[in-house]
Tab-separated table of C-alpha atoms in Angstrom:
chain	number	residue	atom	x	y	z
A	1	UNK	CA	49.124	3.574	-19.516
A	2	UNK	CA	46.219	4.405	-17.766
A	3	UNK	CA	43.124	5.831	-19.556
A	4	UNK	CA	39.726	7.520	-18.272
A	5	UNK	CA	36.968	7.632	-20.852
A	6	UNK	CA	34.422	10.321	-20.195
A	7	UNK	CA	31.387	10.059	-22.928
A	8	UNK	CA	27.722	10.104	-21.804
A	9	UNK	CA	26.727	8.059	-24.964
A	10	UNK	CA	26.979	4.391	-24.948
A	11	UNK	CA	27.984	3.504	-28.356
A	12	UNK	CA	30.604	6.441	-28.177
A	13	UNK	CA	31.751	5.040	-25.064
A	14	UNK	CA	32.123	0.787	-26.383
A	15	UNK	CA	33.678	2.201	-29.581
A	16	UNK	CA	36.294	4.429	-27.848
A	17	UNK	CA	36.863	1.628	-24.982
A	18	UNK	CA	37.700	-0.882	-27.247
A	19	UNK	CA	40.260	1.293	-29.287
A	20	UNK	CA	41.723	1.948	-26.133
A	21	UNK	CA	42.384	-1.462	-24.723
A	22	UNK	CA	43.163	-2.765	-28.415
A	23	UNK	CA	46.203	0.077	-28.070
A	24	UNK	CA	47.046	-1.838	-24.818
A	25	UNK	CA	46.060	0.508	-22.142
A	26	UNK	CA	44.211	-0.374	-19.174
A	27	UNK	CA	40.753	1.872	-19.198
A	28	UNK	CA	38.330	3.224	-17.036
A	29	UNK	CA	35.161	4.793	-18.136
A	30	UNK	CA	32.769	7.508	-16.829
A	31	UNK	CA	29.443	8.156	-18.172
A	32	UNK	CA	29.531	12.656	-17.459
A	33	UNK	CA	31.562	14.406	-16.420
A	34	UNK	CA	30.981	14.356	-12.473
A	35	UNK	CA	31.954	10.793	-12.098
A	36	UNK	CA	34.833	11.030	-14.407
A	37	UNK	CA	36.056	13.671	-12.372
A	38	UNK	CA	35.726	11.336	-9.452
A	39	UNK	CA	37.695	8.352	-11.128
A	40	UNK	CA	40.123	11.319	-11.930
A	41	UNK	CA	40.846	12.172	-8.721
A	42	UNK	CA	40.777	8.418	-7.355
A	43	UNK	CA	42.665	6.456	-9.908
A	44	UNK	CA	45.322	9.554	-11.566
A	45	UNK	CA	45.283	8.453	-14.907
A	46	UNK	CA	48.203	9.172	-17.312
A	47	UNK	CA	45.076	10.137	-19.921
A	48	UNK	CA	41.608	11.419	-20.468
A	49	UNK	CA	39.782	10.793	-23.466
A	50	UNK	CA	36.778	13.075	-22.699
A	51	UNK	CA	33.558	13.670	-24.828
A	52	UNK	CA	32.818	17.751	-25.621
A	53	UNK	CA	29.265	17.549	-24.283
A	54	UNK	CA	28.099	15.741	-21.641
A	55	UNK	CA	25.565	16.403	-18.331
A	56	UNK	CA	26.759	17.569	-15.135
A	57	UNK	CA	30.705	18.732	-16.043
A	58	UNK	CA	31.067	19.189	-19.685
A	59	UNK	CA	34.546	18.261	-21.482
A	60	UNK	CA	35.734	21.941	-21.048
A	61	UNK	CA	34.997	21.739	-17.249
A	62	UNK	CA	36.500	18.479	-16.858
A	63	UNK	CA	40.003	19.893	-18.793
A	64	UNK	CA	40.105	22.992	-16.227
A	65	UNK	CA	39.288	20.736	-13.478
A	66	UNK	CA	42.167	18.198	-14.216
A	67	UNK	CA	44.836	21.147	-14.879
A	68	UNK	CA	43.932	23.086	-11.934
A	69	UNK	CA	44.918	20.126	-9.871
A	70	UNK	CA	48.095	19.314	-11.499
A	71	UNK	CA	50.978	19.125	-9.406
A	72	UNK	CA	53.932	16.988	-10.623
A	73	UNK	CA	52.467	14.444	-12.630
A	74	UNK	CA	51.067	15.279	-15.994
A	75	UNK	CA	47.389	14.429	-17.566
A	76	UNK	CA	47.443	14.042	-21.373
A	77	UNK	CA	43.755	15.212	-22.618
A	78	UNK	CA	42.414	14.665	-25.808
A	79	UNK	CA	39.219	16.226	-26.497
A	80	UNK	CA	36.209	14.373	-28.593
A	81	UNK	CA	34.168	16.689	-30.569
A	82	UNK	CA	31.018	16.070	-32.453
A	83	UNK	CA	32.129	18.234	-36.125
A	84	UNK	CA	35.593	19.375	-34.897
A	85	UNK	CA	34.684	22.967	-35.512
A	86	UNK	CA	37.770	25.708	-35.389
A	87	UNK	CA	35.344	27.082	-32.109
A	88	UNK	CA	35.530	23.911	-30.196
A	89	UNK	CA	38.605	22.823	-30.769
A	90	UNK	CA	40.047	25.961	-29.912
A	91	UNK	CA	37.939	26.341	-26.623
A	92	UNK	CA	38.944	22.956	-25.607
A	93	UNK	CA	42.826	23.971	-26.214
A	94	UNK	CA	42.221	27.109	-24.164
A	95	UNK	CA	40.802	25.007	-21.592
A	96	UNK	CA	43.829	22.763	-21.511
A	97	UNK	CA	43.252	20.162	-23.551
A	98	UNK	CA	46.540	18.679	-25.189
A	99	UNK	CA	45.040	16.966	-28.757
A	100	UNK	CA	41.438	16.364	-30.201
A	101	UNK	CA	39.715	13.832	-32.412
A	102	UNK	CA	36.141	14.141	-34.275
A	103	UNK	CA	32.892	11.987	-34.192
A	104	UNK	CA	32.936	9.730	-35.426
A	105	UNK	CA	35.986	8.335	-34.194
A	106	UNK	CA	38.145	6.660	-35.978
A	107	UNK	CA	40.622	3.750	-33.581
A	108	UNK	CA	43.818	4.281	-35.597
A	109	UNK	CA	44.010	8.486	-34.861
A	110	UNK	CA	43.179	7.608	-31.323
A	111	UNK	CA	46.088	5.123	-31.111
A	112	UNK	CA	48.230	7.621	-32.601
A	113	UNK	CA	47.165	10.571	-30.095
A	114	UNK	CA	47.625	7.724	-27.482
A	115	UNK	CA	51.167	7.043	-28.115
A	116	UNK	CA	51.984	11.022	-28.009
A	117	UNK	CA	50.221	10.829	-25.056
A	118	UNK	CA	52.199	7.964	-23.596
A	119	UNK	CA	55.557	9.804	-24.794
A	120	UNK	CA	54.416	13.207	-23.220
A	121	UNK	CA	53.420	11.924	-19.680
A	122	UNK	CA	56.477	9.871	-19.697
A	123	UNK	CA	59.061	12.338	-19.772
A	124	UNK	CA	56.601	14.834	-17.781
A	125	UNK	CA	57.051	12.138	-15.131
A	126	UNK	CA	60.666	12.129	-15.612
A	127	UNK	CA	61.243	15.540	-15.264
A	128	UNK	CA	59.211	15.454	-12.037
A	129	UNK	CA	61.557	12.778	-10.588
A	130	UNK	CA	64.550	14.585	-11.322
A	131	UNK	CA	63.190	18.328	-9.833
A	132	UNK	CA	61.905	15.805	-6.748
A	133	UNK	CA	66.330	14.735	-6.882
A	134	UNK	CA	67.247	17.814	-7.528
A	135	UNK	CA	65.101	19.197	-4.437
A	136	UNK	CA	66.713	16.934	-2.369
A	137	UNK	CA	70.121	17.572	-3.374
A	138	UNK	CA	69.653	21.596	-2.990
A	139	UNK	CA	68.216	20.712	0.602
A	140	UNK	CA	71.067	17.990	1.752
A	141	UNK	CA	74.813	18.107	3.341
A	142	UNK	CA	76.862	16.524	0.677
A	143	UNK	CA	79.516	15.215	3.540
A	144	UNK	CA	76.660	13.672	5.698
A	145	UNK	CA	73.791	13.507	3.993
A	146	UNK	CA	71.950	15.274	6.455
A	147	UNK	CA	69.979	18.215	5.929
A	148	UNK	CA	71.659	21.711	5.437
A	149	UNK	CA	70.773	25.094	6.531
A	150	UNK	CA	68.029	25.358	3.613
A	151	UNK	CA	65.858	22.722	5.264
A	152	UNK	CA	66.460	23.840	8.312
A	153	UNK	CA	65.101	27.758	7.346
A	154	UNK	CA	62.430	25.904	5.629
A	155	UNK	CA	61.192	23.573	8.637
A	156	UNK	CA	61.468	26.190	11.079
A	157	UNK	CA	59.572	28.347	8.996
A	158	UNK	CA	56.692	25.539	9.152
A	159	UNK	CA	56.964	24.770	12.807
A	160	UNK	CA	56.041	28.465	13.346
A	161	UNK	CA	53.612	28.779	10.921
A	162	UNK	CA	51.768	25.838	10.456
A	163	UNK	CA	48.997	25.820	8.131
A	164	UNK	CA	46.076	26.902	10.350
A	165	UNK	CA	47.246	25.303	13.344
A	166	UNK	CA	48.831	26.425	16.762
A	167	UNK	CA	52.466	26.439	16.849
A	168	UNK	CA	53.219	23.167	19.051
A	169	UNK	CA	56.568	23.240	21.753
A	170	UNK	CA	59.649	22.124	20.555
A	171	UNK	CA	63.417	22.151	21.383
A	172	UNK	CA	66.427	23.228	19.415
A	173	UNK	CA	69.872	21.802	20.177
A	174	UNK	CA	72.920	23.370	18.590
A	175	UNK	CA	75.749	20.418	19.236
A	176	UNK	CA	79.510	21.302	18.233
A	177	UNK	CA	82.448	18.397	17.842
A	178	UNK	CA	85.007	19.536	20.864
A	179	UNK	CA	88.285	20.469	19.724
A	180	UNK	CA	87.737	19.473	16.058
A	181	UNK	CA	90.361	22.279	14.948
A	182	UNK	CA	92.894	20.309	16.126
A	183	UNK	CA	91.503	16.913	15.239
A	184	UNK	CA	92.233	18.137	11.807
A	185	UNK	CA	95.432	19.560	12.470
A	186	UNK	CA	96.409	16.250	13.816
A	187	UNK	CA	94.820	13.741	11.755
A	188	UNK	CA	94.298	15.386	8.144
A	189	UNK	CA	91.149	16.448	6.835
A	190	UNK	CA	90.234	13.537	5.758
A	191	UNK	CA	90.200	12.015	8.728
A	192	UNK	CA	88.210	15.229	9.893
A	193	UNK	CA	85.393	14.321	7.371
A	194	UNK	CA	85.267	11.034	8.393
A	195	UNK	CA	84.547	11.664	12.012
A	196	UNK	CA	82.150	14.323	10.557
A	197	UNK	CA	80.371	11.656	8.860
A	198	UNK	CA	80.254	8.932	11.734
A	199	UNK	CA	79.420	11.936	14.161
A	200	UNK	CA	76.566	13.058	12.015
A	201	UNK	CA	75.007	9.212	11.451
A	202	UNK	CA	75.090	8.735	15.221
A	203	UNK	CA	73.019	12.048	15.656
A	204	UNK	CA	70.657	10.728	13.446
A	205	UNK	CA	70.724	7.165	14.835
A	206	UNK	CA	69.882	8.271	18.420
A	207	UNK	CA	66.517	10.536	17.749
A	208	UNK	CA	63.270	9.902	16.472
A	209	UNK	CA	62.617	9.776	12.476
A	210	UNK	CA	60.325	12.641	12.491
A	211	UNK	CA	63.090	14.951	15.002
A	212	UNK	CA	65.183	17.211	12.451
A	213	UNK	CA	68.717	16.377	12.122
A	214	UNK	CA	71.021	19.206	10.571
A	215	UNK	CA	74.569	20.137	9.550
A	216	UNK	CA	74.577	23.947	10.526
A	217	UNK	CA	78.087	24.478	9.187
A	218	UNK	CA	81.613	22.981	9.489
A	219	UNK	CA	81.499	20.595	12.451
A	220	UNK	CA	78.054	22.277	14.271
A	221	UNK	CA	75.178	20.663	13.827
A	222	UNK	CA	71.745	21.484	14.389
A	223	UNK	CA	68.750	18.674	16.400
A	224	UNK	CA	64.830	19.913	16.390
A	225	UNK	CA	63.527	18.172	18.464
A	226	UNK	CA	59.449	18.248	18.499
A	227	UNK	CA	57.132	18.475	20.981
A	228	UNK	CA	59.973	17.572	23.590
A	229	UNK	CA	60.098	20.463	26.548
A	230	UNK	CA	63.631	21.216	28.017
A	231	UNK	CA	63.944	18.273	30.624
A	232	UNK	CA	63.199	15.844	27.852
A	233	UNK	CA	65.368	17.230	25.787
A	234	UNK	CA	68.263	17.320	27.721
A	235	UNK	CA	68.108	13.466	28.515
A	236	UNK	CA	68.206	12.830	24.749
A	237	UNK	CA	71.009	15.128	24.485
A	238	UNK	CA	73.023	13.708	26.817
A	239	UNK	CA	71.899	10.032	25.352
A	240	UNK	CA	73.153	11.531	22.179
A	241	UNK	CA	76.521	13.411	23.876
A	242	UNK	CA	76.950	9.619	24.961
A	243	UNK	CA	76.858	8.007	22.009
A	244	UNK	CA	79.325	9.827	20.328
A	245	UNK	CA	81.750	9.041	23.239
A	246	UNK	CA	80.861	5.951	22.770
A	247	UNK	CA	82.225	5.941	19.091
A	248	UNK	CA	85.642	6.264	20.591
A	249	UNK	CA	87.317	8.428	18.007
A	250	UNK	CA	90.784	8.850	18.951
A	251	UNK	CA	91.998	12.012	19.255
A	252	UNK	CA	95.756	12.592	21.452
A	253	UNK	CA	94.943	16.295	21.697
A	254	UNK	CA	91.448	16.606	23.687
A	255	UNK	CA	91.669	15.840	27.398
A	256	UNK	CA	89.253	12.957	26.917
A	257	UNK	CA	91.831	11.247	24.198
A	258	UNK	CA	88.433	10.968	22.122
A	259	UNK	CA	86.473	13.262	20.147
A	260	UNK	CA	83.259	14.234	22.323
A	261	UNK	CA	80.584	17.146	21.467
A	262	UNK	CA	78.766	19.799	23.292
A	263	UNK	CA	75.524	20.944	22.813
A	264	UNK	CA	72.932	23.739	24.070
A	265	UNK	CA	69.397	23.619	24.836
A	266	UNK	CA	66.728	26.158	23.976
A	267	UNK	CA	62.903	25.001	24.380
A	268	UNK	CA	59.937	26.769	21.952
A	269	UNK	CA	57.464	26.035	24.789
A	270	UNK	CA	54.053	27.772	26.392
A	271	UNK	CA	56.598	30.381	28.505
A	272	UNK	CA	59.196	31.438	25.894
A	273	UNK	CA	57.012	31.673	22.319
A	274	UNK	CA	60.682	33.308	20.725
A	275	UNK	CA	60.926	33.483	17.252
A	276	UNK	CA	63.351	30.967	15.332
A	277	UNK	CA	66.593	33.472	15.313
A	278	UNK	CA	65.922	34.535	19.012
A	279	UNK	CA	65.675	30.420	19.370
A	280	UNK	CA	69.104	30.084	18.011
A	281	UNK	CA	71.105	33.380	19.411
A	282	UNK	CA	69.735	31.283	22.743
A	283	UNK	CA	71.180	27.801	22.047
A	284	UNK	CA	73.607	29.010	20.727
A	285	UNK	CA	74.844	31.118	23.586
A	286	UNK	CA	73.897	27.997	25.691
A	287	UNK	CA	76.776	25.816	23.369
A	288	UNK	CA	78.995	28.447	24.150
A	289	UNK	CA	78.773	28.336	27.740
A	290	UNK	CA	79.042	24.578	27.514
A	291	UNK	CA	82.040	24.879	26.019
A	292	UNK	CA	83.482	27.403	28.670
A	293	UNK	CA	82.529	24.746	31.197
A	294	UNK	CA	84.797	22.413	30.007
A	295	UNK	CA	83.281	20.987	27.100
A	296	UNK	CA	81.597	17.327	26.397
A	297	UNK	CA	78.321	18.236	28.254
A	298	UNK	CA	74.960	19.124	27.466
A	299	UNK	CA	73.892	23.189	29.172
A	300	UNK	CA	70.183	24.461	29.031
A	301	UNK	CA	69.604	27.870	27.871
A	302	UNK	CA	66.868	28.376	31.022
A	303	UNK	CA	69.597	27.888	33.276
A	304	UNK	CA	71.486	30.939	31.896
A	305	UNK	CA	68.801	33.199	32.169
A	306	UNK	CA	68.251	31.780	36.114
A	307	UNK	CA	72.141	32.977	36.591
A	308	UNK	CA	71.252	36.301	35.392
């Protein structure tokens, strides 16, 4: 485990340092508060032994500082008094400190408060990696593994709003899998989630890493595709539309004796600044008319509105 030692008097600090390492736990030392709060931030240690009075931050300070920055991960503190009186030890509680010991201090009761410490900011960082699963899990397509309609409200939301910046163009692409009804009619179901699955891995294959690939719901899926304006967008889709030809999934009753997909085009760009749902309703309608074309092709929303 790693512990920072914050104590602006030498001896303090050599006695407390050596009970530290002689518990087996690497250590860093600070002599105030200010540069203990700077080998907080810069090293994250699983503990802070931390003196009650020092210049600059005191120990109080130092325990606000540390909680107030707390995300996941978990800082055990353990406040060193001078007398240990009811007043300090409970300010330093109310300040977020987890256990104290007195001046002066004695090597076995820190090695006990270490090893609470060591059991505490263990399972802290436990539960942290299984909210960080659980996260995932809520956000993720248990077929494909792709992300569901929760990520996709939730990166929309972002790519409209982003944290005092200007929204930047992308393009939405709702794709569909042509004539799936009948795939599974055909074939089974299982069958039907198998395609699903190698559909949904060559979507993901054939755009970038940072481009959003979803599962909107049955066999739709969803592509955000950033900072890409229509054109582009449409030769990626049709790369994609390609590729899943390519995959050569039998299937007797679609013209094409494989399964293809369709997809429509609708661009967040410097002319159309529509909102997310309008940005759906449009690719959507622009999948639909794909579909009443004939199916397996790629149709821009723009060049509905140019019919009109």
């Amino acid at each position: 485990m790693k512990v920072l030692i914050a104590d602006d008097d030498q001896i303090s600090r050599m006695i407390t340092k050596a009970a530290v390492e002689q518990s087996g736990h690497e250590c860093l030392v600070a002599v105030d508060g200010d540069s203990a709060w700077e080998l907080y931030l810069a090293h994250a240690p699983e503990a802070v032994v931390t003196d009650l009075m020092m210049p600059g931050m005191n120990g109080l300070d130092l325990c606000r500082a540390i909680r107030s920055s707390e995300d996941d991960n978990y800082t055990y503190v353990i406040l060193v008094t001078s007398h240990g009186s009811r007043k300090d030890v409970l300010a330093g509680m109310e300040a977020g400190a987890d256990d104290y010991v007195t001046k002066p201090l004695d090597p076995f009761n820190l090695h006990i408060r270490l090893l609470a410490a060591q059991r505490i900011t263990s399972l802290h960082s436990d539960l942290a990696k299984y909210r960080t699963a659980l996260s995932n899990q809520a956000r993720t397509d248990p077929l494909t593994k792709l992300h569901n309609r929760l990520k996709l409200t939730e990166d929309l939301g972002e790519l409209h709003n982003p944290a005092g910046n200007t929204p930047k163009d992308y393009c939405l692409a709702m794709v569909d899998v042509d004539n799936f009804k009948s795939y599974n009619d055909i074939y089974g179901h299982q069958a039907g989630d198998a395609a699903l699955v190698a559909i949904a891995a060559t979507l993901a294959r054939e755009v970038r890493e940072t481009d959003g690939v979803y599962r909107f719901g049955g066999e739709e899926f969803l592509l955000v595709l950033g900072e890409q304006s229509e054109e582009t967008a449409a030769v990626i889709l049709e790369r994609v539309r390609s590729a899943v030809h390519g995959l050569q999934i039998e299937h007797s009753g679609d013209p094409d004796g494989v399964l293809t997909i369709s997809a429509g085009v609708a661009a967040f760009d410097e002319g159309h600044r529509a909102g997310a749902e309008q940005l759906l309703r449009e690719a959507d309608l622009a999948l639909y008319a794909a579909k009443a074309s004939g199916r397996n092709r790629v149709t821009l929303a723009s060049a509905l509105t140019a019919e009109r």
